[in-house]
Coordinates of C-alpha atoms in Angstrom, one line a residue:
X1 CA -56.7 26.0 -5.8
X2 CA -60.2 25.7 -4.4
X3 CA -61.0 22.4 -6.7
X4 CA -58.3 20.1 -5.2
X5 CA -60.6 18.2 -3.0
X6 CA -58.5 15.9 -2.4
X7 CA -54.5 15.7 -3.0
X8 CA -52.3 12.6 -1.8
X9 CA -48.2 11.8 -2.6
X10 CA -47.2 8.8 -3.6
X11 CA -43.7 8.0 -5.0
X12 CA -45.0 5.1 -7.5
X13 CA -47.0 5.7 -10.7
X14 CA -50.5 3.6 -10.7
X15 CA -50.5 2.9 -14.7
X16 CA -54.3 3.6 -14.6
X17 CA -54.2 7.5 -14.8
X18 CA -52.2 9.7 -17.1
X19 CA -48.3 10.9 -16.1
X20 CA -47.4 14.7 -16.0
X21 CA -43.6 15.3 -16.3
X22 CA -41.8 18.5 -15.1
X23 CA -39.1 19.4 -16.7
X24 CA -36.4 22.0 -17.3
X25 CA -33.0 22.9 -16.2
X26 CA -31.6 23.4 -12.8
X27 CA -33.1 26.0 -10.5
X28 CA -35.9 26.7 -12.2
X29 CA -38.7 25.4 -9.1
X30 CA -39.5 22.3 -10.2
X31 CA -39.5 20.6 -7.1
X32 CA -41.3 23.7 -6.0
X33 CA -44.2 23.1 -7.9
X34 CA -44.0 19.7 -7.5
X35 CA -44.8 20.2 -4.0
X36 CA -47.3 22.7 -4.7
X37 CA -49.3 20.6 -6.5
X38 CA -49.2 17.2 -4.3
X39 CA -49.5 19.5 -1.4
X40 CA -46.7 18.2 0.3
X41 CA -43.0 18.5 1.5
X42 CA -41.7 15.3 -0.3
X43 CA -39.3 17.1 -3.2
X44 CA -36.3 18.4 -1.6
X45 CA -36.3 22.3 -2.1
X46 CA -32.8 24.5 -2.5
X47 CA -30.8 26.9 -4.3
X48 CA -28.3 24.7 -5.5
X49 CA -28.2 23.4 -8.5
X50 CA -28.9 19.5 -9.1
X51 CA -30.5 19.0 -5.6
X52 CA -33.1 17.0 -7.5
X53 CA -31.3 13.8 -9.0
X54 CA -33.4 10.7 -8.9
X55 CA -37.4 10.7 -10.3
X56 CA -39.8 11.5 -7.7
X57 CA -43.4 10.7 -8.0
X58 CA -46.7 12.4 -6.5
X59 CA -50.2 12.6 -7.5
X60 CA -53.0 15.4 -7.5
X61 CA -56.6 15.6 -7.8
X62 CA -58.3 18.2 -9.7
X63 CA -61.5 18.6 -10.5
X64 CA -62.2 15.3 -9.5
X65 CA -59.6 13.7 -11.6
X66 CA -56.5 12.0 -10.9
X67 CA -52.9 12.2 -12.4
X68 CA -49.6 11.6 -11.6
X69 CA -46.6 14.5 -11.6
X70 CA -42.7 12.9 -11.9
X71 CA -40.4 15.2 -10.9
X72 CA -36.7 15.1 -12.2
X73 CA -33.7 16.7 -12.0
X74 CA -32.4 19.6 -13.9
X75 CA -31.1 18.9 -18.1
X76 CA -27.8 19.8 -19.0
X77 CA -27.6 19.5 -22.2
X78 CA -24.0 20.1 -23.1
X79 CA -21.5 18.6 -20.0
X80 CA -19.5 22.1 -20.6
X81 CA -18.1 24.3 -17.9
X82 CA -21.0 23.7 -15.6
X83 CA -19.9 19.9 -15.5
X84 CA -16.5 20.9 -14.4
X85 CA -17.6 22.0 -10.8
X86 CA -20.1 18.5 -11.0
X87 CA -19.3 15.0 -11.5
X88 CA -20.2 14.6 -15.4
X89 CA -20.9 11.0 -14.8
X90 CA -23.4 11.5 -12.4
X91 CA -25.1 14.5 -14.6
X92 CA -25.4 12.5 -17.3
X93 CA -27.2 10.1 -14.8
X94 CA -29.6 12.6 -14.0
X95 CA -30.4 13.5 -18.1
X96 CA -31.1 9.3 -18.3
X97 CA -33.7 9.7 -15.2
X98 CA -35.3 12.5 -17.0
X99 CA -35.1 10.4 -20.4
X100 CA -37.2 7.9 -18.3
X101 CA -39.4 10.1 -17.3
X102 CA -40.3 11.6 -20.9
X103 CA -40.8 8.4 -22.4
X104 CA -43.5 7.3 -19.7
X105 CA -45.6 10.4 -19.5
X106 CA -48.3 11.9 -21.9
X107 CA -47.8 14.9 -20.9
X108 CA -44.2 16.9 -20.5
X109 CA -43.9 20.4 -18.7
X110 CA -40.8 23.0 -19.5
X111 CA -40.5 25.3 -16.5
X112 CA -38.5 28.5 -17.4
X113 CA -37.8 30.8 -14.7
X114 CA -39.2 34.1 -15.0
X115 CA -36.3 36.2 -13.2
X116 CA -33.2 35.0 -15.4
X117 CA -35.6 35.6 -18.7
X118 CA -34.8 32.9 -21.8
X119 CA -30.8 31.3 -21.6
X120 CA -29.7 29.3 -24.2
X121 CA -29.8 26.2 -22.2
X122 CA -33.8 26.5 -22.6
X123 CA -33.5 26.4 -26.1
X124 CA -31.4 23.2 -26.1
X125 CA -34.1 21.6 -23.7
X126 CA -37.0 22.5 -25.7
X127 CA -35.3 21.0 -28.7
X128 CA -34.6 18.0 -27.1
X129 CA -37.8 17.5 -25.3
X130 CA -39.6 17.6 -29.1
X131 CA -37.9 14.3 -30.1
X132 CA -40.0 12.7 -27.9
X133 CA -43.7 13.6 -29.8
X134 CA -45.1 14.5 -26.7
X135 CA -47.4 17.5 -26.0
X136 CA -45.3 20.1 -24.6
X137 CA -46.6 23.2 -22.3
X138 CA -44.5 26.1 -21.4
X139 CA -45.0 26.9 -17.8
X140 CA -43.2 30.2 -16.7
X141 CA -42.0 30.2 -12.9
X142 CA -40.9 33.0 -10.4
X143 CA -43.8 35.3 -11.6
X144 CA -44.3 36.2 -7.9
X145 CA -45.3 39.6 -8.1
X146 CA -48.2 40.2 -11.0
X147 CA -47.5 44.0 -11.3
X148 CA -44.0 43.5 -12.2
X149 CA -44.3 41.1 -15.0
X150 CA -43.0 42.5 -17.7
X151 CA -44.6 41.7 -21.4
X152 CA -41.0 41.9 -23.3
X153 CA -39.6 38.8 -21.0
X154 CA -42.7 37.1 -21.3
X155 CA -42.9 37.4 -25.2
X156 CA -39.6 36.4 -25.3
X157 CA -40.4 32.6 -24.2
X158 CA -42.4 32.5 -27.2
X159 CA -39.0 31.9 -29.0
X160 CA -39.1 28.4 -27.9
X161 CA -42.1 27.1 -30.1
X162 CA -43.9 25.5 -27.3
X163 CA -46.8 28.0 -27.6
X164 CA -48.9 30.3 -25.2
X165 CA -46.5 30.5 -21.9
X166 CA -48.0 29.7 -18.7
X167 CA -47.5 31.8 -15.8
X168 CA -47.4 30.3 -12.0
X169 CA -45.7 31.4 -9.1
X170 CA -44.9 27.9 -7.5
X171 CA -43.4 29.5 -4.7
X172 CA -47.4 30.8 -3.4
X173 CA -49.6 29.4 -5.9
X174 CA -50.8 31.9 -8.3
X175 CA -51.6 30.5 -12.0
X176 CA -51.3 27.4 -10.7
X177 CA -55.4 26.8 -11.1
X178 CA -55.2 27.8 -14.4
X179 CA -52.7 25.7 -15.1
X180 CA -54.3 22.7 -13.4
X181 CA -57.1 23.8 -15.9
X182 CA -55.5 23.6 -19.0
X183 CA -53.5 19.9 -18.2
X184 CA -57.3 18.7 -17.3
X185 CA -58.8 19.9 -20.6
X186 CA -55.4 18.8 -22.8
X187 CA -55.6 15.1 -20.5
X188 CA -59.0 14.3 -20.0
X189 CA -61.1 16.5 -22.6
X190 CA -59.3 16.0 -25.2
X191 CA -58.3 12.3 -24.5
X192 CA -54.9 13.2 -25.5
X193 CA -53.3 10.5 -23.3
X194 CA -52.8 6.9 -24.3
X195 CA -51.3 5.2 -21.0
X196 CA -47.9 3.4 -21.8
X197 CA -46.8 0.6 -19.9
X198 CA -43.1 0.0 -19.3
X199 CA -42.1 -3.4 -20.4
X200 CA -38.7 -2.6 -18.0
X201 CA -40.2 -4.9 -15.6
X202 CA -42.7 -7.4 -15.7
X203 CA -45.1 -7.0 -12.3
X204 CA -46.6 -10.2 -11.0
X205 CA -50.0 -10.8 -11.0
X206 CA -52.0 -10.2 -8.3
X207 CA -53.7 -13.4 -7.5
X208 CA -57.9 -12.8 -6.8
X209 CA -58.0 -15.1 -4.5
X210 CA -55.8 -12.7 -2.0
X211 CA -58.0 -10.9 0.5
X212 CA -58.0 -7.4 0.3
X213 CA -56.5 -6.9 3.9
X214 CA -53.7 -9.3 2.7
X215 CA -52.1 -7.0 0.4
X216 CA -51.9 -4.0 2.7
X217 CA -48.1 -3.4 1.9
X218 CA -44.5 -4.1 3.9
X219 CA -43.3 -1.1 4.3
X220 CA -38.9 -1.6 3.7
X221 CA -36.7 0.8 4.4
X222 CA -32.9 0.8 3.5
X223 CA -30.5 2.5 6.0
X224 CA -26.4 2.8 5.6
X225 CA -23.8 4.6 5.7
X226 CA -23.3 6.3 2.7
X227 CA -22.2 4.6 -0.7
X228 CA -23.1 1.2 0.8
X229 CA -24.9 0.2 -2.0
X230 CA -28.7 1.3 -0.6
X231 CA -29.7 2.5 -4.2
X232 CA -27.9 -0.1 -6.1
X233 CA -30.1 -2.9 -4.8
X234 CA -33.5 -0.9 -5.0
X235 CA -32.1 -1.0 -8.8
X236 CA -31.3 -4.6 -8.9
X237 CA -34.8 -5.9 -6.9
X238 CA -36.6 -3.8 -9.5
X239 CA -34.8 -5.0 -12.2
X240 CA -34.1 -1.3 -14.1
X241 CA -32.6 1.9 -13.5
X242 CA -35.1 3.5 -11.1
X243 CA -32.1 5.1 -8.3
X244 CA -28.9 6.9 -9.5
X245 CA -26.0 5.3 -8.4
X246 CA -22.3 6.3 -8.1
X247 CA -19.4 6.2 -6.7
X248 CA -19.7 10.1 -5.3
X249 CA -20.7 9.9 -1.5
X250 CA -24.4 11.0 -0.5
X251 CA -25.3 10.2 -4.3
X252 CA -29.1 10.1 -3.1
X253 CA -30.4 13.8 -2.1
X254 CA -34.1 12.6 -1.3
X255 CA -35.7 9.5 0.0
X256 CA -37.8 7.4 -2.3
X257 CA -40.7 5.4 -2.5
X258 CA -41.2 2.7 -5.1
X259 CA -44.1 -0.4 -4.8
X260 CA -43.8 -3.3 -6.5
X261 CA -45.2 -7.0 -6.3
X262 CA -43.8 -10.0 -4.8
X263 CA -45.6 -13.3 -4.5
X264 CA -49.1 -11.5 -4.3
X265 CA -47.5 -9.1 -1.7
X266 CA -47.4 -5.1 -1.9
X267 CA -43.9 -4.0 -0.9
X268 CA -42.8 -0.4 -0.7
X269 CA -39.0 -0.2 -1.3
X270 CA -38.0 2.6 0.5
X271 CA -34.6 4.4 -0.3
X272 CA -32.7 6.9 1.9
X273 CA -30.1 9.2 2.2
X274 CA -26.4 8.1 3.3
X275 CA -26.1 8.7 7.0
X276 CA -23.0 9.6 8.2
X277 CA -21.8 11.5 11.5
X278 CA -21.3 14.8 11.1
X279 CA -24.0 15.8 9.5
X280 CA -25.3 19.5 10.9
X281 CA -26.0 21.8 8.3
X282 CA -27.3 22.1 4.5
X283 CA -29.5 19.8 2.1
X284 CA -27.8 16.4 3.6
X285 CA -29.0 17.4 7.3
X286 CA -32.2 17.8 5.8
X287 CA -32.2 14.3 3.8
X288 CA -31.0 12.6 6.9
X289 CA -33.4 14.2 9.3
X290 CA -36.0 13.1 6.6
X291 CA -34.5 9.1 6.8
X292 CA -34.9 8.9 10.4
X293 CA -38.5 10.0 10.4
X294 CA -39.6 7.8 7.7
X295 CA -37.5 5.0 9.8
X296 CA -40.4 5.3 12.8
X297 CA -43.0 4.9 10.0
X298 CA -41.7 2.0 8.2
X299 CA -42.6 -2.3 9.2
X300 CA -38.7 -3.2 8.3
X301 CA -35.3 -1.8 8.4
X302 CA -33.2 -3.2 5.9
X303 CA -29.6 -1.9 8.0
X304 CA -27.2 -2.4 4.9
X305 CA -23.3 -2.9 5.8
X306 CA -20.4 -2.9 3.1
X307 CA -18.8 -6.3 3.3
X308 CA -15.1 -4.9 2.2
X309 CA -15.7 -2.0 5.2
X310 CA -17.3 -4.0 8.3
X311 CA -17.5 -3.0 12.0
X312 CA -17.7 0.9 11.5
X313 CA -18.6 2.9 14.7
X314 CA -21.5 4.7 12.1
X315 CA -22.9 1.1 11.8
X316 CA -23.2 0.1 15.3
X317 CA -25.5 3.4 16.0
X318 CA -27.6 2.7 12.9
X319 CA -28.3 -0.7 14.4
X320 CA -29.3 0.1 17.5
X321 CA -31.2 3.1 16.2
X322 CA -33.1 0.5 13.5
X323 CA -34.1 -1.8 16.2
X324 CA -35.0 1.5 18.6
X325 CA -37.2 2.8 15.9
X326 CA -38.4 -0.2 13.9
X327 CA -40.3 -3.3 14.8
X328 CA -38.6 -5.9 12.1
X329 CA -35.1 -5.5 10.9
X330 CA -32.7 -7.6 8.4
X331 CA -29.0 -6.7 8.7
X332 CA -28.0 -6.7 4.8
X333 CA -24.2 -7.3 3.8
X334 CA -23.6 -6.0 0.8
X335 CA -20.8 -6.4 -2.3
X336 CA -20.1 -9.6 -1.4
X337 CA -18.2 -10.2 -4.7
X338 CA -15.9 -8.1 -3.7
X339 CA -14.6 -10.2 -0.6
X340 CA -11.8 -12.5 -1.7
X341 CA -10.5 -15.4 -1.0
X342 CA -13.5 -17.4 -0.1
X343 CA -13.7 -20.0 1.6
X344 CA -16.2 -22.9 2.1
X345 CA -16.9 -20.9 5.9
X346 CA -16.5 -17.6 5.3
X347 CA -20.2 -16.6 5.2
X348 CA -20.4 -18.4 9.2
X349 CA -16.9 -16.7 9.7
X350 CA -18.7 -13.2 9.0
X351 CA -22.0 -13.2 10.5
X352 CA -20.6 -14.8 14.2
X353 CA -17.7 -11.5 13.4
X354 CA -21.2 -9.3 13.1
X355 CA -22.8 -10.9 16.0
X356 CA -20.1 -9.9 18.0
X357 CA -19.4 -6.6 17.3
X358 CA -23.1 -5.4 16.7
X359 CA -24.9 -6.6 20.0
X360 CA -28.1 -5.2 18.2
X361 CA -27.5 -7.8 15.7
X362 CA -28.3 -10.5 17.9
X363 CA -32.1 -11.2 17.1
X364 CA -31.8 -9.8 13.8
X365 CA -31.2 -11.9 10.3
X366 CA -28.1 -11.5 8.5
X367 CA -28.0 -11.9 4.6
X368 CA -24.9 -11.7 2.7
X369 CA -25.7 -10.1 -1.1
X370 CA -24.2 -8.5 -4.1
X371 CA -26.4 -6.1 -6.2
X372 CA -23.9 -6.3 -8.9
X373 CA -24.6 -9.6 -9.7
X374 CA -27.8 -10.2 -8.2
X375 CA -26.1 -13.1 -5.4
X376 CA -28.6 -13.2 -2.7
X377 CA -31.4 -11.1 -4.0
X378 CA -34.4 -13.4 -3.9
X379 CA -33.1 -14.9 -0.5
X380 CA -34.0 -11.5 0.2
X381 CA -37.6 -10.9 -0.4
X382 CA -38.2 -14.2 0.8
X383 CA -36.5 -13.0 4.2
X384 CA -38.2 -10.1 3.9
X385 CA -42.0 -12.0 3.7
X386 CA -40.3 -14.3 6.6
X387 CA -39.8 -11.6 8.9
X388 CA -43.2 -9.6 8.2
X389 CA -44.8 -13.3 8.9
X390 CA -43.0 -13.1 11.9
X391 CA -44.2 -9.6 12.7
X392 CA -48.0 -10.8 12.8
X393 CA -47.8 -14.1 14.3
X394 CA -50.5 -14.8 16.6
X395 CA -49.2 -17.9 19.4
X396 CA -52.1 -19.3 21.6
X397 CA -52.1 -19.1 25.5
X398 CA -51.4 -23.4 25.2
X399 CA -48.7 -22.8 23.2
X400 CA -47.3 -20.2 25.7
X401 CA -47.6 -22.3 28.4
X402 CA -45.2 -24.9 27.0
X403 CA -42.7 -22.7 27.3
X404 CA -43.1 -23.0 31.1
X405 CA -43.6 -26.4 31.2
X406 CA -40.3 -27.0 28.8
X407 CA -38.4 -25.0 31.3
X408 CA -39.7 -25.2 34.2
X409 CA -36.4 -24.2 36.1
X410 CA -36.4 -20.8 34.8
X411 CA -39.4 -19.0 36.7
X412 CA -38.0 -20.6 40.4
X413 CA -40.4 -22.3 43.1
X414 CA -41.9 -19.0 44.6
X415 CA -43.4 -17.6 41.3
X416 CA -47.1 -18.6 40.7
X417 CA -48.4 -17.9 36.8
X418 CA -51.5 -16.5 36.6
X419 CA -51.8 -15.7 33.5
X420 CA -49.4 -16.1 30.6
X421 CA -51.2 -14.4 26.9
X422 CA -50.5 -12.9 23.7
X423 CA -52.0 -9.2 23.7
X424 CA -51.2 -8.2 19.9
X425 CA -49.1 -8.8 17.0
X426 CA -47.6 -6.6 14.9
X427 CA -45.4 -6.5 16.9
X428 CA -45.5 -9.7 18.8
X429 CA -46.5 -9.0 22.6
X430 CA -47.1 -11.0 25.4
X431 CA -48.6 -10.6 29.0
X432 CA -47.3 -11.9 32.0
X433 CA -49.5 -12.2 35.3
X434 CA -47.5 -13.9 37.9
X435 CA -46.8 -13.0 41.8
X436 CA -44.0 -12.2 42.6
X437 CA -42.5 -9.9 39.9
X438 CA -39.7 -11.5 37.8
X439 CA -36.4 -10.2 38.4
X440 CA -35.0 -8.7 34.5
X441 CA -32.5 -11.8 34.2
X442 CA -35.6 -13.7 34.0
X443 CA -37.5 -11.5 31.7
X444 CA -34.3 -11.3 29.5
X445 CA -34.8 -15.9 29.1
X446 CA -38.6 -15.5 28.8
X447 CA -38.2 -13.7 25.7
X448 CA -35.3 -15.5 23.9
X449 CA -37.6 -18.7 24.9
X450 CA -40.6 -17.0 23.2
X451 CA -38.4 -16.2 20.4
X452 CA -36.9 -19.4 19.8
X453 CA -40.2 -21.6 20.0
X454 CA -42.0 -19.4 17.9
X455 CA -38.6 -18.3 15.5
X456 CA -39.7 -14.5 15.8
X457 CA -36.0 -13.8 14.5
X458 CA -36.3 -10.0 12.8
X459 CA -38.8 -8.6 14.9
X460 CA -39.5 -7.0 18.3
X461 CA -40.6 -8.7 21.1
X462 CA -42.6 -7.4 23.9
X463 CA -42.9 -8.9 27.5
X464 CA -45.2 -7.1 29.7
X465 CA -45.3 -8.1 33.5
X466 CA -48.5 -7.6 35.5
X467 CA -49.3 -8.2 39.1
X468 CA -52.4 -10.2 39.7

């Protein structure tokens, strides 16, 4: 693949370049190419059947143009005897994701597999796919070794009306060239494309008078225990069906990355897997082990907690591992309609209950929301823009200094300031030059003073001692 100059993965779909969809049923190597072709690792790979559920979203460059690659989970036409070892509700979840999918691309792939020859099932999806009058290519996987390809099997595809087959090995790369050929010449040759905009959600609009640098975006990532509700509020923020949801624990296989606008701000929602303790082997070790990566990289953890299961052991590590590996975290209590009798206190009743059994919890925000009904969504992203304000505040040497003068018990007679600065943002730290050192008691005040004068509530704060 020597004309890939450059290849980047992304999980949201810029609507200025054309949309490739792979397609097909389950265990075919979807997510195999799809990771062959954005050069990455970010489609879960196994060999069981429906690892893929949600829409994942990359994008490759070949020969010097751009487009997008969705990949989705694997069709099941008929909820028959395979649906009996599978929840049928959540299948027929995955067929709406890939419904999704069809209707926003311009171009749709079926991927065969080349070492169970034609099933009936491929028939079904090939039928199905032509209701969408959308340019269909037939790309035959698993065609590993070229000496052993036999002509019968590969004739035998032909059966499905979707023309010459295409043969790849996804697994190490042959064909794939000439495939990337053929969707450049069918995309940008022929112009077969005409971009479709999905009027599922109405983005803002960016405002030109935002700087550049200003709309470098907040990186959010959601963390829980599994069936908290994670997904269902990416869903509800985005206003459509972009996460499968139900009520089958560890639902979401793969973590997600979606972008969207909010007052002239770039935010990437970031979903994850449920994490939950004993988690050692298999595609959910893998998901989690993924999660607590992308924790490290993210600005905010959004630590969601079910508001009909509070004060799990499971939560109380998640916190502290949020604030250990993020630098700006909201504590999130979700289903909140489903707490009854209310009362005019019971949201102070809860949080001081939080604050005292999460002792992570103590500098972070709490937000009580629903996603079912949307309570407490927009308080939400506005927390969310408070808290990333927070994380690049910038507080002048003055204004530090009045913390010492406000209290000017808390230092003690013997300790002489020489120095008392803001070295960075982002997040917030501070250097202290003072002889003699300060004892940690005193460090511990310093900081809860520099985070009350300067409410840097949901993010970390730094205090750095230095002798003169």
């Amino acid at each position: 693949m020597s004309n890939k100059t450059k290849n980047k993965s992304q999980n949201s779909t810029p609507d200025h370049i054309p949309l490739i969809a792979l397609m097909g049923r389950a265990n075919v190597g979807k997510s195999t190419l799809f990771n062959r072709l954005t050069e990455s690792r970010e489609a879960l790979t196994s060999n069981i059947a429906w690892t893929t559920r949600d829409r994942k979203y990359g994008i490759c460059l070949w020969k010097g143009e751009p487009f997008n690659i969705v990949d989705t989970g694997g069709i099941l036409i008929k909820y028959q005897q395979d649906a009996i070892a599978f929840h049928q509700e959540l299948l027929a979840q995955i067929k709406k994701q890939t419904e999704y999918a069809a209707k926003e691309a311009q171009l749709i792939c079926q991927v065969v597999d080349y070492t169970t020859g034609l099933l009936n099932d491929d028939f079904m999806i090939a039928q199905w796919l032509k209701k969408y009058k959308i340019p269909v290519l037939l790309i035959v996987n698993k065609c590993d070794k070229e000496s052993r390809i036999d002509p019968l099997v590969i004739n035998s595809f032909a059966k499905l009306g979707l023309g010459k087959p295409i043969l790849i090995s996804a697994l190490n790369g042959s064909g794939t060239g000439d495939f990337l050929d053929i969707v450049h010449q069918q995309l940008y040759e022929q112009k077969i494309s005409t971009l479709k905009e999905d009027k599922t959600i109405e983005p803002e609009k960016i405002n030109p008078e935002i700087k550049s640098k200003d709309l470098s975006p907040i990186k959010v990532i959601f963390i829980g225990k599994p069936n908290v509700g994670k997904s269902s509020l990416v869903n509800t923020i985005l206003r459509k069906e972009r996460m499968i949801v139900d009520s089958v624990a560890y639902t979401t296989r793969e973590i997600q990355d979606i972008e969207f606008m909010y007052q002239n701000q770039r935010i990437v929602l970031i979903d994850t897997v449920g994490m939950r303790k004993k988690t050692t082997v298999g595609i959910e070790h893998v998901g989690v082990k993924k999660s607590v990566n992308r924790l490290h990289e993210s600005d905010i953890a959004l630590i969601t907690l079910d508001a009909t299961n509070l004060f799990a052991v499971q939560d109380k590590y998640l916190l502290q591992l949020a604030q250990k590996s993020c630098k700006g975290w909201i504590v999130i209590i979700n289903k909140y309609d489903l707490i009854t009798d209310k009362q005019p206190n019971t949201l102070n009743v809860l949080e001081s209950q939080v604050r005292r059994y999460f002792p992570y919890a103590k500098a972070m925000p709490i937000i009580f929301v629903s996603a079912l009904d949307k309570y407490g969504i927009k308080n939400l992203l506005d927390l969310i823009l408070k808290v990333k304000n927070n994380y690049t505040k910038t507080v002048s040497d003055e204004e530090l200094r009045d913390i010492l003068k406000a209290n000017p018990g808390v230092l003690g007679k013997d300790v002489k300031v020489k120095q008392f600065t803001q070295l960075h943002s982002r997040p917030p730290a501070f250097l202290l030059v003072s002889r003699p050192r300060i004892v940690p008691a005193v460090h511990d005040i310093l900081v809860k003073r520099i985070r009350e004068k300067f409410n840097l509530l949901g993010v970390s704060v730094e205090l750095i001692y230095k002798k003169p």
